[in-house]
CSV table of C-alpha atoms in Angstrom, one decimal:
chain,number,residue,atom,x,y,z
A,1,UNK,CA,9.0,79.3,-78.0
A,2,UNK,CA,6.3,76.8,-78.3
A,3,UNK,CA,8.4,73.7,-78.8
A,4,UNK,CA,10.4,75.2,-75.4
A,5,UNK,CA,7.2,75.1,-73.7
A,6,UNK,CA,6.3,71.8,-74.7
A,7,UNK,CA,9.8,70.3,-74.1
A,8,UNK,CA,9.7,72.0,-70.4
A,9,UNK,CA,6.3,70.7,-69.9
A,10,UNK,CA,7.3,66.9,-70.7
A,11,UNK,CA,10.4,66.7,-68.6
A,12,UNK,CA,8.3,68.3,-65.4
A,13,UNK,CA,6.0,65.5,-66.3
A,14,UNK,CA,9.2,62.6,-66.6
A,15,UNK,CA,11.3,63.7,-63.8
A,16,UNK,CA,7.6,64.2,-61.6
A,17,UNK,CA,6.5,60.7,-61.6
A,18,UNK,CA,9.0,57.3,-61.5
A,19,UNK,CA,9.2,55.1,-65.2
A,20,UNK,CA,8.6,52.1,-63.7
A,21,UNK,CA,7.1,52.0,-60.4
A,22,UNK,CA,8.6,49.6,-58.0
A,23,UNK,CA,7.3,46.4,-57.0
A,24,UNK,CA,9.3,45.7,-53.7
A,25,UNK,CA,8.1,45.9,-50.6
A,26,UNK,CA,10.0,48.5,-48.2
A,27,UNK,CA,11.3,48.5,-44.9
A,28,UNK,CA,9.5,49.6,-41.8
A,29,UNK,CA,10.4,49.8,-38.1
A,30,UNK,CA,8.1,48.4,-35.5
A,31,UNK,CA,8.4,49.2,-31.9
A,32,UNK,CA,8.1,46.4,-29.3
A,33,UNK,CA,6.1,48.1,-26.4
A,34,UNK,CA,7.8,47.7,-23.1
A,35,UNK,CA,9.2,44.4,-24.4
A,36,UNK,CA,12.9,44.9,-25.5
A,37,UNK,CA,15.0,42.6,-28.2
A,38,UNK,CA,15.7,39.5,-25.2
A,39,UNK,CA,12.2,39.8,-23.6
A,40,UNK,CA,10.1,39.5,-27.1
A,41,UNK,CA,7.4,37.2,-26.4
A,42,UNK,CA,5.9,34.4,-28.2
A,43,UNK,CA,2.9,35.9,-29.8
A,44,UNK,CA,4.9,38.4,-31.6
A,45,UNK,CA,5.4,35.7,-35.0
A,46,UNK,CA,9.5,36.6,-34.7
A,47,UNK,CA,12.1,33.2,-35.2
A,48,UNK,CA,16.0,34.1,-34.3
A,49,UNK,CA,17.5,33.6,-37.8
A,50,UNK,CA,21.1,31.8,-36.0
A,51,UNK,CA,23.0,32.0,-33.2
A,52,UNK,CA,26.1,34.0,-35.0
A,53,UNK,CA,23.3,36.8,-36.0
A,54,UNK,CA,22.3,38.0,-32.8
A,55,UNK,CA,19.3,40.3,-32.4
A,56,UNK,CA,18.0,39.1,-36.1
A,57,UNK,CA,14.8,37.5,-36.6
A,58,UNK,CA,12.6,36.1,-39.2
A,59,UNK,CA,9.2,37.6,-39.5
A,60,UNK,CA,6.2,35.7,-40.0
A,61,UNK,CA,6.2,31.7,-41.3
A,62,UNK,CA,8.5,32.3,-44.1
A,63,UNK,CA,12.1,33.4,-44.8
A,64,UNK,CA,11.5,36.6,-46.5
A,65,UNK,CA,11.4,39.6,-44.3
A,66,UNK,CA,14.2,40.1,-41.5
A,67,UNK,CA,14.1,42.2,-38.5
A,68,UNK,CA,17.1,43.6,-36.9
A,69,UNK,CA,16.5,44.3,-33.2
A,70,UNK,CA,17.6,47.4,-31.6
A,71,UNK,CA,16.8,47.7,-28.2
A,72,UNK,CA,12.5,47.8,-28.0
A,73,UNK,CA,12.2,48.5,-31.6
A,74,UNK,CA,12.4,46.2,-34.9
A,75,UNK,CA,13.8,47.1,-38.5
A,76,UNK,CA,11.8,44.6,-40.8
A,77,UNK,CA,12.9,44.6,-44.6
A,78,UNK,CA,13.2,41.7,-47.0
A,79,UNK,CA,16.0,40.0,-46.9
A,80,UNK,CA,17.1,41.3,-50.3
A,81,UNK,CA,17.1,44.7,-49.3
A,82,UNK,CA,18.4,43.7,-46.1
A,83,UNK,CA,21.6,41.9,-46.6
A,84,UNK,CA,21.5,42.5,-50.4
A,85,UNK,CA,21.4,39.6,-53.1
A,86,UNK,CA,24.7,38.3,-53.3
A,87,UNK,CA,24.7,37.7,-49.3
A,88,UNK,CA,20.8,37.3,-48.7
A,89,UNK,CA,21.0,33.7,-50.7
A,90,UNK,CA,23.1,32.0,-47.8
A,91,UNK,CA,21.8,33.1,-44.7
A,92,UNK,CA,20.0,30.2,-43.0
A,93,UNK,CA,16.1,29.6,-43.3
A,94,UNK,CA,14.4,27.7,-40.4
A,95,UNK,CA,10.8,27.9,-41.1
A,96,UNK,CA,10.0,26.2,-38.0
């Protein structure tokens, strides 16, 4: 009865807490104010990513996290999570 004890006890404590924590950032929506996805104004650190992706946008100077724009409010992930790795390798990077 013991060893049953012990053997509940240890899975509770596996199956409570993840084996390897992970080390990627997540997404997060931001919302734009009263600004909507063709109004967003230069302050907010957002580059259009090309012209074929409409409504996507770099965040910040590099080319890691993409927003999508949908109507006043931004879903930012890395691009990883975003378009996945087999696509995320070829979209185009203007860090300008």
């Amino acid at each position: 009865m013991k060893m049953v004890s012990v053997l509940l006890l240890l899975l509770s404590t596996l199956l409570g807490t993840p084996a390897v924590p992970s080390q990627r950032p997540s997404c997060y929506k931001r919302a734009l104010k009263e600004h909507s996805c063709h109004t967003i104004p230069e302050g907010q650190d957002l580059r259009h990513v090309d012209d074929a992706l409409q409504d996507h946008f770099w965040e910040g100077t590099g080319c890691e996290v993409i927003c999508y724009c949908n109507l006043n409010e931004l879903l930012c992930c890395p691009k990883d999570i975003f378009f996945g790795p087999k696509i995320s390798f070829v979209i185009p990077c203007n860090s300008q």
